[in-house]
């Protein structure tokens, strides 16, 4: 798996199947790359699906850039030789630097309590990674427009998100590793992917 290092004292790896969104180049450059990859899928998406994917990615690009994301990647999946009837699906993986009031283990437990109060319908907990404790938050959100890059539009849909908030030692900051998808049927597999990524986290200072 290729390594990715961000502007925090932190490194991690993502599976090679993810296509990175380069936040240092223009939205147009990323869009052209996406179109090339979509047309190369085993089952080529329809023109409507491709057009939808372009609009969604441009919206995501603007949102991620504004949020200060330090990494964004998309996993595209579709029919294959082993599963010719497989559905088209996508998963967004992002890493965002966020401020923190504390820089020790107290951050995790305070954040877990705060998140549980702010998002009563979300599942909130604490997990211990090789780097130390982190906060987990899982939430389903109803959105008016699907975020599945390979969807062809339609009405409101449910997007499931999982956030892993990892405190950065000796800094008032956290790294928010998150995934988002509306392909709920593949959720367990996607959680495993995020778990693999989080187990590669290493502090570099």
GROMACS .gro file of N, CA and C in nm, residues 8-177:
model
  510
    8UNK      N    1   0.085   1.719   0.928
    8UNK     CA    2   0.091   1.694   1.071
    8UNK      C    3   0.199   1.588   1.092
    9UNK      N    4   0.248   1.572   1.215
    9UNK     CA    5   0.352   1.470   1.238
    9UNK      C    6   0.292   1.330   1.238
   10UNK      N    7   0.242   1.290   1.122
   10UNK     CA    8   0.163   1.170   1.111
   10UNK      C    9   0.176   1.111   0.971
   11UNK      N   10   0.186   0.980   0.962
   11UNK     CA   11   0.185   0.913   0.833
   11UNK      C   12   0.086   0.797   0.839
   12UNK      N   13   0.038   0.754   0.723
   12UNK     CA   14  -0.056   0.643   0.715
   12UNK      C   15  -0.052   0.588   0.574
   13UNK      N   16  -0.114   0.474   0.554
   13UNK     CA   17  -0.119   0.412   0.422
   13UNK      C   18  -0.263   0.382   0.385
   14UNK      N   19  -0.292   0.389   0.256
   14UNK     CA   20  -0.426   0.356   0.205
   14UNK      C   21  -0.412   0.246   0.100
   15UNK      N   22  -0.514   0.163   0.084
   15UNK     CA   23  -0.507   0.057  -0.017
   15UNK      C   24  -0.487   0.115  -0.158
   16UNK      N   25  -0.416   0.040  -0.240
   16UNK     CA   26  -0.383   0.087  -0.374
   16UNK      C   27  -0.506   0.107  -0.462
   17UNK      N   28  -0.618   0.043  -0.427
   17UNK     CA   29  -0.738   0.056  -0.510
   17UNK      C   30  -0.802   0.194  -0.498
   18UNK      N   31  -0.765   0.270  -0.398
   18UNK     CA   32  -0.819   0.405  -0.386
   18UNK      C   33  -0.756   0.497  -0.489
   19UNK      N   34  -0.837   0.583  -0.549
   19UNK     CA   35  -0.784   0.687  -0.636
   19UNK      C   36  -0.783   0.817  -0.557
   20UNK      N   37  -0.664   0.875  -0.545
   20UNK     CA   38  -0.648   0.997  -0.466
   20UNK      C   39  -0.707   1.117  -0.538
   21UNK      N   40  -0.769   1.204  -0.460
   21UNK     CA   41  -0.810   1.336  -0.511
   21UNK      C   42  -0.699   1.432  -0.471
   22UNK      N   43  -0.632   1.487  -0.568
   22UNK     CA   44  -0.520   1.578  -0.543
   22UNK      C   45  -0.576   1.716  -0.511
   23UNK      N   46  -0.570   1.755  -0.385
   23UNK     CA   47  -0.626   1.883  -0.343
   23UNK      C   48  -0.534   2.000  -0.376
   24UNK      N   49  -0.418   1.970  -0.435
   24UNK     CA   50  -0.325   2.078  -0.472
   24UNK      C   51  -0.342   2.120  -0.618
   25UNK      N   52  -0.425   2.049  -0.693
   25UNK     CA   53  -0.448   2.085  -0.833
   25UNK      C   54  -0.592   2.130  -0.849
   26UNK      N   55  -0.627   2.172  -0.968
   26UNK     CA   56  -0.760   2.226  -0.992
   26UNK      C   57  -0.865   2.115  -0.993
   27UNK      N   58  -0.990   2.157  -0.971
   27UNK     CA   59  -1.102   2.063  -0.979
   27UNK      C   60  -1.112   2.004  -1.120
   28UNK      N   61  -1.078   2.084  -1.220
   28UNK     CA   62  -1.084   2.036  -1.358
   28UNK      C   63  -0.987   1.920  -1.381
   29UNK      N   64  -0.867   1.931  -1.326
   29UNK     CA   65  -0.768   1.824  -1.342
   29UNK      C   66  -0.818   1.695  -1.279
   30UNK      N   67  -0.874   1.705  -1.158
   30UNK     CA   68  -0.928   1.587  -1.092
   30UNK      C   69  -1.047   1.530  -1.166
   31UNK      N   70  -1.128   1.617  -1.225
   31UNK     CA   71  -1.245   1.572  -1.300
   31UNK      C   72  -1.202   1.493  -1.423
   32UNK      N   73  -1.104   1.543  -1.496
   32UNK     CA   74  -1.057   1.472  -1.615
   32UNK      C   75  -1.001   1.334  -1.578
   33UNK      N   76  -0.933   1.327  -1.463
   33UNK     CA   77  -0.879   1.199  -1.418
   33UNK      C   78  -0.993   1.103  -1.384
   34UNK      N   79  -1.096   1.155  -1.318
   34UNK     CA   80  -1.210   1.072  -1.281
   34UNK      C   81  -1.280   1.017  -1.405
   35UNK      N   82  -1.303   1.101  -1.504
   35UNK     CA   83  -1.370   1.057  -1.626
   35UNK      C   84  -1.293   0.944  -1.692
   36UNK      N   85  -1.161   0.959  -1.697
   36UNK     CA   86  -1.078   0.854  -1.757
   36UNK      C   87  -1.090   0.722  -1.683
   37UNK      N   88  -1.097   0.728  -1.552
   37UNK     CA   89  -1.106   0.605  -1.474
   37UNK      C   90  -1.245   0.542  -1.482
   38UNK      N   91  -1.348   0.626  -1.486
   38UNK     CA   92  -1.483   0.572  -1.498
   38UNK      C   93  -1.504   0.503  -1.631
   39UNK      N   94  -1.455   0.561  -1.737
   39UNK     CA   95  -1.473   0.500  -1.869
   39UNK      C   96  -1.391   0.373  -1.885
   40UNK      N   97  -1.295   0.351  -1.794
   40UNK     CA   98  -1.212   0.231  -1.799
   40UNK      C   99  -1.264   0.117  -1.714
   41UNK      N  100  -1.376   0.138  -1.644
   41UNK     CA  101  -1.433   0.030  -1.563
   41UNK      C  102  -1.484  -0.083  -1.651
   42UNK      N  103  -1.489  -0.204  -1.593
   42UNK     CA  104  -1.533  -0.322  -1.668
   42UNK      C  105  -1.670  -0.300  -1.729
   43UNK      N  106  -1.762  -0.246  -1.650
   43UNK     CA  107  -1.891  -0.205  -1.705
   43UNK      C  108  -1.892  -0.054  -1.709
   44UNK      N  109  -1.875   0.001  -1.828
   44UNK     CA  110  -1.867   0.146  -1.840
   44UNK      C  111  -1.995   0.211  -1.791
   45UNK      N  112  -1.986   0.308  -1.698
   45UNK     CA  113  -2.107   0.378  -1.654
   45UNK      C  114  -2.173   0.450  -1.770
   46UNK      N  115  -2.301   0.475  -1.756
   46UNK     CA  116  -2.372   0.550  -1.858
   46UNK      C  117  -2.326   0.694  -1.858
   47UNK      N  118  -2.357   0.766  -1.965
   47UNK     CA  119  -2.321   0.908  -1.971
   47UNK      C  120  -2.385   0.985  -1.856
   48UNK      N  121  -2.507   0.947  -1.817
   48UNK     CA  122  -2.574   1.014  -1.706
   48UNK      C  123  -2.500   0.990  -1.575
   49UNK      N  124  -2.453   0.866  -1.555
   49UNK     CA  125  -2.379   0.834  -1.434
   49UNK      C  126  -2.247   0.910  -1.429
   50UNK      N  127  -2.181   0.919  -1.543
   50UNK     CA  128  -2.054   0.992  -1.548
   50UNK      C  129  -2.077   1.140  -1.520
   51UNK      N  130  -2.181   1.197  -1.580
   51UNK     CA  131  -2.212   1.338  -1.556
   51UNK      C  132  -2.243   1.362  -1.409
   52UNK      N  133  -2.318   1.271  -1.347
   52UNK     CA  134  -2.349   1.283  -1.205
   52UNK      C  135  -2.221   1.276  -1.122
   53UNK      N  136  -2.132   1.183  -1.157
   53UNK     CA  137  -2.007   1.168  -1.083
   53UNK      C  138  -1.924   1.295  -1.089
   54UNK      N  139  -1.921   1.360  -1.205
   54UNK     CA  140  -1.844   1.483  -1.221
   54UNK      C  141  -1.899   1.592  -1.129
   55UNK      N  142  -2.030   1.607  -1.126
   55UNK     CA  143  -2.092   1.710  -1.043
   55UNK      C  144  -2.065   1.683  -0.895
   56UNK      N  145  -2.080   1.556  -0.854
   56UNK     CA  146  -2.059   1.521  -0.714
   56UNK      C  147  -1.914   1.544  -0.674
   57UNK      N  148  -1.819   1.503  -0.758
   57UNK     CA  149  -1.679   1.520  -0.720
   57UNK      C  150  -1.642   1.668  -0.710
   58UNK      N  151  -1.692   1.749  -0.801
   58UNK     CA  152  -1.662   1.892  -0.793
   58UNK      C  153  -1.715   1.951  -0.663
   59UNK      N  154  -1.834   1.908  -0.621
   59UNK     CA  155  -1.891   1.955  -0.494
   59UNK      C  156  -1.806   1.908  -0.377
   60UNK      N  157  -1.762   1.782  -0.383
   60UNK     CA  158  -1.678   1.727  -0.277
   60UNK      C  159  -1.544   1.801  -0.271
   61UNK      N  160  -1.488   1.830  -0.387
   61UNK     CA  161  -1.360   1.899  -0.393
   61UNK      C  162  -1.369   2.033  -0.322
   62UNK      N  163  -1.473   2.109  -0.351
   62UNK     CA  164  -1.490   2.240  -0.289
   62UNK      C  165  -1.511   2.226  -0.138
   63UNK      N  166  -1.590   2.127  -0.096
   63UNK     CA  167  -1.618   2.108   0.045
   63UNK      C  168  -1.492   2.066   0.121
   64UNK      N  169  -1.414   1.973   0.064
   64UNK     CA  170  -1.295   1.924   0.130
   64UNK      C  171  -1.188   2.032   0.139
   65UNK      N  172  -1.173   2.110   0.032
   65UNK     CA  173  -1.075   2.218   0.033
   65UNK      C  174  -1.110   2.321   0.140
   66UNK      N  175  -1.239   2.352   0.152
   66UNK     CA  176  -1.283   2.450   0.251
   66UNK      C  177  -1.266   2.396   0.394
   67UNK      N  178  -1.278   2.264   0.412
   67UNK     CA  179  -1.267   2.205   0.545
   67UNK      C  180  -1.122   2.182   0.587
   68UNK      N  181  -1.028   2.205   0.496
   68UNK     CA  182  -0.888   2.183   0.529
   68UNK      C  183  -0.847   2.037   0.527
   69UNK      N  184  -0.911   1.958   0.441
   69UNK     CA  185  -0.876   1.817   0.431
   69UNK      C  186  -0.731   1.803   0.384
   70UNK      N  187  -0.662   1.705   0.440
   70UNK     CA  188  -0.524   1.680   0.400
   70UNK      C  189  -0.511   1.556   0.313
   71UNK      N  190  -0.618   1.476   0.307
   71UNK     CA  191  -0.620   1.361   0.215
   71UNK      C  192  -0.764   1.330   0.179
   72UNK      N  193  -0.785   1.292   0.054
   72UNK     CA  194  -0.916   1.244   0.009
   72UNK      C  195  -0.894   1.139  -0.098
   73UNK      N  196  -0.967   1.030  -0.088
   73UNK     CA  197  -0.956   0.925  -0.187
   73UNK      C  198  -1.090   0.857  -0.208
   74UNK      N  199  -1.109   0.800  -0.325
   74UNK     CA  200  -1.235   0.735  -0.361
   74UNK      C  201  -1.207   0.591  -0.405
   75UNK      N  202  -1.287   0.500  -0.354
   75UNK     CA  203  -1.281   0.360  -0.395
   75UNK      C  204  -1.401   0.332  -0.484
   76UNK      N  205  -1.375   0.298  -0.609
   76UNK     CA  206  -1.481   0.265  -0.705
   76UNK      C  207  -1.488   0.114  -0.721
   77UNK      N  208  -1.609   0.062  -0.721
   77UNK     CA  209  -1.627  -0.082  -0.738
   77UNK      C  210  -1.744  -0.107  -0.832
   78UNK      N  211  -1.735  -0.215  -0.905
   78UNK     CA  212  -1.841  -0.249  -0.999
   78UNK      C  213  -1.833  -0.394  -1.040
   79UNK      N  214  -1.899  -0.433  -1.147
   79UNK     CA  215  -1.896  -0.572  -1.193
   79UNK      C  216  -1.754  -0.618  -1.222
   80UNK      N  217  -1.729  -0.746  -1.198
   80UNK     CA  218  -1.598  -0.806  -1.225
   80UNK      C  219  -1.619  -0.944  -1.283
   81UNK      N  220  -1.510  -1.011  -1.316
   81UNK     CA  221  -1.521  -1.146  -1.370
   81UNK      C  222  -1.584  -1.240  -1.268
   82UNK      N  223  -1.550  -1.219  -1.139
   82UNK     CA  224  -1.605  -1.305  -1.035
   82UNK      C  225  -1.749  -1.268  -1.001
   83UNK      N  226  -1.785  -1.141  -1.020
   83UNK     CA  227  -1.921  -1.095  -0.988
   83UNK      C  228  -1.972  -1.006  -1.101
   84UNK      N  229  -2.009  -1.067  -1.213
   84UNK     CA  230  -2.050  -0.987  -1.330
   84UNK      C  231  -2.176  -0.905  -1.307
   85UNK      N  232  -2.256  -0.943  -1.207
   85UNK     CA  233  -2.379  -0.869  -1.179
   85UNK      C  234  -2.362  -0.771  -1.063
   86UNK      N  235  -2.236  -0.751  -1.020
   86UNK     CA  236  -2.212  -0.659  -0.909
   86UNK      C  237  -2.256  -0.517  -0.941
   87UNK      N  238  -2.302  -0.446  -0.838
   87UNK     CA  239  -2.352  -0.311  -0.859
   87UNK      C  240  -2.237  -0.211  -0.851
   88UNK      N  241  -2.256  -0.098  -0.915
   88UNK     CA  242  -2.159   0.010  -0.907
   88UNK      C  243  -2.172   0.077  -0.771
   89UNK      N  244  -2.058   0.101  -0.707
   89UNK     CA  245  -2.060   0.163  -0.576
   89UNK      C  246  -1.934   0.245  -0.555
   90UNK      N  247  -1.938   0.331  -0.454
   90UNK     CA  248  -1.821   0.413  -0.424
   90UNK      C  249  -1.811   0.440  -0.276
   91UNK      N  250  -1.689   0.463  -0.231
   91UNK     CA  251  -1.660   0.494  -0.091
   91UNK      C  252  -1.564   0.612  -0.088
   92UNK      N  253  -1.595   0.712  -0.006
   92UNK     CA  254  -1.507   0.827   0.011
   92UNK      C  255  -1.430   0.812   0.142
   93UNK      N  256  -1.298   0.825   0.136
   93UNK     CA  257  -1.212   0.823   0.253
   93UNK      C  258  -1.143   0.958   0.263
   94UNK      N  259  -1.154   1.023   0.378
   94UNK     CA  260  -1.091   1.154   0.396
   94UNK      C  261  -1.015   1.158   0.528
   95UNK      N  262  -0.915   1.245   0.532
   95UNK     CA  263  -0.843   1.275   0.655
   95UNK      C  264  -0.838   1.426   0.669
   96UNK      N  265  -0.888   1.475   0.781
   96UNK     CA  266  -0.896   1.619   0.804
   96UNK      C  267  -0.832   1.655   0.936
   97UNK      N  268  -0.751   1.758   0.937
   97UNK     CA  269  -0.691   1.808   1.060
   97UNK      C  270  -0.792   1.894   1.132
   98UNK      N  271  -0.815   1.866   1.262
   98UNK     CA  272  -0.912   1.943   1.338
   98UNK      C  273  -0.849   1.991   1.469
   99UNK      N  274  -0.892   2.108   1.518
   99UNK     CA  275  -0.838   2.158   1.645
   99UNK      C  276  -0.886   2.075   1.763
  100UNK      N  277  -0.810   2.078   1.871
  100UNK     CA  278  -0.845   2.004   1.992
  100UNK      C  279  -0.811   2.089   2.114
  101UNK      N  280  -0.894   2.078   2.218
  101UNK     CA  281  -0.868   2.156   2.339
  101UNK      C  282  -0.754   2.100   2.421
  102UNK      N  283  -0.733   1.969   2.413
  102UNK     CA  284  -0.629   1.904   2.492
  102UNK      C  285  -0.540   1.821   2.401
  103UNK      N  286  -0.424   1.780   2.452
  103UNK     CA  287  -0.331   1.703   2.370
  103UNK      C  288  -0.291   1.573   2.439
  104UNK      N  289  -0.383   1.514   2.515
  104UNK     CA  290  -0.352   1.388   2.583
  104UNK      C  291  -0.476   1.300   2.583
  105UNK      N  292  -0.472   1.190   2.663
  105UNK     CA  293  -0.583   1.096   2.662
  105UNK      C  294  -0.714   1.159   2.706
  106UNK      N  295  -0.708   1.269   2.785
  106UNK     CA  296  -0.832   1.334   2.828
  106UNK      C  297  -0.912   1.383   2.708
  107UNK      N  298  -0.842   1.415   2.598
  107UNK     CA  299  -0.910   1.461   2.477
  107UNK      C  300  -1.012   1.359   2.431
  108UNK      N  301  -0.974   1.233   2.429
  108UNK     CA  302  -1.059   1.127   2.376
  108UNK      C  303  -1.186   1.112   2.458
  109UNK      N  304  -1.173   1.103   2.590
  109UNK     CA  305  -1.290   1.080   2.673
  109UNK      C  306  -1.380   1.202   2.677
  110UNK      N  307  -1.322   1.322   2.678
  110UNK     CA  308  -1.405   1.442   2.675
  110UNK      C  309  -1.477   1.453   2.541
  111UNK      N  310  -1.407   1.423   2.431
  111UNK     CA  311  -1.470   1.431   2.300
  111UNK      C  312  -1.581   1.329   2.287
  112UNK      N  313  -1.560   1.208   2.339
  112UNK     CA  314  -1.663   1.105   2.331
  112UNK      C  315  -1.789   1.150   2.404
  113UNK      N  316  -1.773   1.207   2.522
  113UNK     CA  317  -1.891   1.255   2.597
  113UNK      C  318  -1.960   1.368   2.521
  114UNK      N  319  -1.881   1.461   2.467
  114UNK     CA  320  -1.938   1.574   2.395
  114UNK      C  321  -2.013   1.528   2.270
  115UNK      N  322  -1.951   1.437   2.193
  115UNK     CA  323  -2.014   1.387   2.071
  115UNK      C  324  -2.143   1.312   2.103
  116UNK      N  325  -2.142   1.235   2.212
  116UNK     CA  326  -2.262   1.162   2.250
  116UNK      C  327  -2.377   1.254   2.284
  117UNK      N  328  -2.345   1.372   2.342
  117UNK     CA  329  -2.449   1.468   2.377
  117UNK      C  330  -2.498   1.545   2.255
  118UNK      N  331  -2.407   1.580   2.165
  118UNK     CA  332  -2.443   1.659   2.047
  118UNK      C  333  -2.516   1.574   1.944
  119UNK      N  334  -2.473   1.447   1.930
  119UNK     CA  335  -2.533   1.358   1.830
  119UNK      C  336  -2.597   1.238   1.901
  120UNK      N  337  -2.712   1.257   1.965
  120UNK     CA  338  -2.772   1.147   2.044
  120UNK      C  339  -2.811   1.025   1.961
  121UNK      N  340  -2.832   1.043   1.830
  121UNK     CA  341  -2.872   0.930   1.747
  121UNK      C  342  -2.751   0.856   1.688
  122UNK      N  343  -2.631   0.910   1.709
  122UNK     CA  344  -2.510   0.847   1.657
  122UNK      C  345  -2.457   0.744   1.756
  123UNK      N  346  -2.377   0.650   1.704
  123UNK     CA  347  -2.307   0.555   1.790
  123UNK      C  348  -2.169   0.612   1.819
  124UNK      N  349  -2.139   0.633   1.946
  124UNK     CA  350  -2.012   0.694   1.987
  124UNK      C  351  -1.941   0.600   2.083
  125UNK      N  352  -1.812   0.584   2.064
  125UNK     CA  353  -1.734   0.498   2.152
  125UNK      C  354  -1.587   0.532   2.146
  126UNK      N  355  -1.509   0.459   2.223
  126UNK     CA  356  -1.364   0.477   2.227
  126UNK      C  357  -1.298   0.345   2.188
  127UNK      N  358  -1.199   0.352   2.102
  127UNK     CA  359  -1.125   0.234   2.060
  127UNK      C  360  -0.977   0.259   2.082
  128UNK      N  361  -0.903   0.155   2.108
  128UNK     CA  362  -0.758   0.171   2.125
  128UNK      C  363  -0.687   0.121   2.000
  129UNK      N  364  -0.619   0.213   1.934
  129UNK     CA  365  -0.538   0.182   1.817
  129UNK      C  366  -0.394   0.160   1.862
  130UNK      N  367  -0.307   0.111   1.775
  130UNK     CA  368  -0.167   0.098   1.813
  130UNK      C  369  -0.105   0.230   1.859
  131UNK      N  370  -0.159   0.343   1.810
  131UNK     CA  371  -0.107   0.474   1.848
  131UNK      C  372  -0.169   0.527   1.977
  132UNK      N  373  -0.273   0.460   2.029
  132UNK     CA  374  -0.340   0.507   2.149
  132UNK      C  375  -0.489   0.514   2.130
  133UNK      N  376  -0.563   0.567   2.227
  133UNK     CA  377  -0.710   0.572   2.218
  133UNK      C  378  -0.757   0.671   2.114
  134UNK      N  379  -0.873   0.642   2.056
  134UNK     CA  380  -0.935   0.729   1.956
  134UNK      C  381  -1.086   0.721   1.973
  135UNK      N  382  -1.155   0.822   1.927
  135UNK     CA  383  -1.301   0.827   1.936
  135UNK      C  384  -1.362   0.778   1.805
  136UNK      N  385  -1.464   0.694   1.815
  136UNK     CA  386  -1.540   0.648   1.699
  136UNK      C  387  -1.678   0.712   1.700
  137UNK      N  388  -1.724   0.756   1.584
  137UNK     CA  389  -1.859   0.808   1.571
  137UNK      C  390  -1.918   0.757   1.441
  138UNK      N  391  -2.030   0.687   1.450
  138UNK     CA  392  -2.101   0.635   1.333
  138UNK      C  393  -2.238   0.702   1.327
  139UNK      N  394  -2.272   0.754   1.210
  139UNK     CA  395  -2.398   0.827   1.198
  139UNK      C  396  -2.457   0.809   1.059
  140UNK      N  397  -2.589   0.792   1.055
  140UNK     CA  398  -2.664   0.790   0.928
  140UNK      C  399  -2.728   0.927   0.909
  141UNK      N  400  -2.712   0.983   0.789
  141UNK     CA  401  -2.769   1.114   0.760
  141UNK      C  402  -2.853   1.105   0.633
  142UNK      N  403  -2.968   1.167   0.635
  142UNK     CA  404  -3.053   1.174   0.517
  142UNK      C  405  -3.013   1.297   0.437
  143UNK      N  406  -2.978   1.277   0.312
  143UNK     CA  407  -2.937   1.388   0.226
  143UNK      C  408  -3.028   1.394   0.104
  144UNK      N  409  -3.040   1.513   0.050
  144UNK     CA  410  -3.131   1.532  -0.063
  144UNK      C  411  -3.074   1.480  -0.193
  145UNK      N  412  -2.939   1.482  -0.205
  145UNK     CA  413  -2.877   1.434  -0.329
  145UNK      C  414  -2.779   1.323  -0.296
  146UNK      N  415  -2.784   1.211  -0.365
  146UNK     CA  416  -2.692   1.100  -0.337
  146UNK      C  417  -2.547   1.142  -0.353
  147UNK      N  418  -2.459   1.081  -0.273
  147UNK     CA  419  -2.316   1.108  -0.284
  147UNK      C  420  -2.242   0.997  -0.357
  148UNK      N  421  -2.312   0.888  -0.388
  148UNK     CA  422  -2.250   0.780  -0.464
  148UNK      C  423  -2.205   0.835  -0.599
  149UNK      N  424  -2.075   0.834  -0.622
  149UNK     CA  425  -2.022   0.891  -0.745
  149UNK      C  426  -2.078   0.821  -0.869
  150UNK      N  427  -2.118   0.699  -0.853
  150UNK     CA  428  -2.166   0.625  -0.969
  150UNK      C  429  -2.318   0.618  -0.974
  151UNK      N  430  -2.384   0.690  -0.888
  151UNK     CA  431  -2.530   0.695  -0.893
  151UNK      C  432  -2.574   0.787  -1.005
  152UNK      N  433  -2.697   0.770  -1.048
  152UNK     CA  434  -2.747   0.852  -1.158
  152UNK      C  435  -2.852   0.951  -1.111
  153UNK      N  436  -2.838   0.994  -0.985
  153UNK     CA  437  -2.933   1.091  -0.932
  153UNK      C  438  -3.046   1.024  -0.859
  154UNK      N  439  -3.157   1.090  -0.847
  154UNK     CA  440  -3.270   1.034  -0.777
  154UNK      C  441  -3.306   1.118  -0.656
  155UNK      N  442  -3.394   1.063  -0.572
  155UNK     CA  443  -3.441   1.136  -0.456
  155UNK      C  444  -3.347   1.128  -0.339
  156UNK      N  445  -3.398   1.166  -0.221
  156UNK     CA  446  -3.316   1.164  -0.099
  156UNK      C  447  -3.261   1.024  -0.072
  157UNK      N  448  -3.148   1.019  -0.004
  157UNK     CA  449  -3.086   0.892   0.027
  157UNK      C  450  -3.022   0.900   0.165
  158UNK      N  451  -2.982   0.785   0.218
  158UNK     CA  452  -2.916   0.780   0.348
  158UNK      C  453  -2.766   0.757   0.327
  159UNK      N  454  -2.687   0.843   0.387
  159UNK     CA  455  -2.541   0.831   0.380
  159UNK      C  456  -2.491   0.792   0.519
  160UNK      N  457  -2.411   0.689   0.526
  160UNK     CA  458  -2.354   0.646   0.654
  160UNK      C  459  -2.209   0.691   0.660
  161UNK      N  460  -2.173   0.749   0.774
  161UNK     CA  461  -2.037   0.797   0.796
  161UNK      C  462  -1.978   0.733   0.922
  162UNK      N  463  -1.849   0.708   0.918
  162UNK     CA  464  -1.774   0.664   1.035
  162UNK      C  465  -1.653   0.754   1.049
  163UNK      N  466  -1.639   0.817   1.167
  163UNK     CA  467  -1.525   0.903   1.195
  163UNK      C  468  -1.439   0.839   1.302
  164UNK      N  469  -1.309   0.845   1.285
  164UNK     CA  470  -1.213   0.803   1.387
  164UNK      C  471  -1.127   0.925   1.418
  165UNK      N  472  -1.145   0.980   1.539
  165UNK     CA  473  -1.072   1.100   1.579
  165UNK      C  474  -0.947   1.058   1.656
  166UNK      N  475  -0.831   1.087   1.599
  166UNK     CA  476  -0.703   1.045   1.656
  166UNK      C  477  -0.628   1.167   1.709
  167UNK      N  478  -0.607   1.178   1.841
  167UNK     CA  479  -0.532   1.293   1.895
  167UNK      C  480  -0.387   1.291   1.848
  168UNK      N  481  -0.332   1.408   1.823
  168UNK     CA  482  -0.192   1.422   1.783
  168UNK      C  483  -0.111   1.458   1.908
  169UNK      N  484  -0.014   1.375   1.948
  169UNK     CA  485   0.062   1.403   2.070
  169UNK      C  486   0.129   1.540   2.067
  170UNK      N  487   0.120   1.609   2.181
  170UNK     CA  488   0.188   1.736   2.203
  170UNK      C  489   0.141   1.847   2.109
  171UNK      N  490   0.024   1.828   2.051
  171UNK     CA  491  -0.036   1.933   1.968
  171UNK      C  492  -0.184   1.943   2.001
  172UNK      N  493  -0.236   2.064   1.993
  172UNK     CA  494  -0.379   2.084   2.014
  172UNK      C  495  -0.451   2.057   1.882
  173UNK      N  496  -0.443   1.933   1.837
  173UNK     CA  497  -0.499   1.895   1.708
  173UNK      C  498  -0.534   1.747   1.708
  174UNK      N  499  -0.627   1.712   1.620
  174UNK     CA  500  -0.664   1.573   1.597
  174UNK      C  501  -0.670   1.547   1.448
  175UNK      N  502  -0.653   1.423   1.410
  175UNK     CA  503  -0.673   1.381   1.272
  175UNK      C  504  -0.805   1.306   1.266
  176UNK      N  505  -0.894   1.351   1.179
  176UNK     CA  506  -1.025   1.289   1.162
  176UNK      C  507  -1.020   1.199   1.039
  177UNK      N  508  -1.008   1.068   1.062
  177UNK     CA  509  -1.012   0.969   0.954
  177UNK      C  510  -1.158   0.928   0.938
   0.00000   0.00000   0.00000
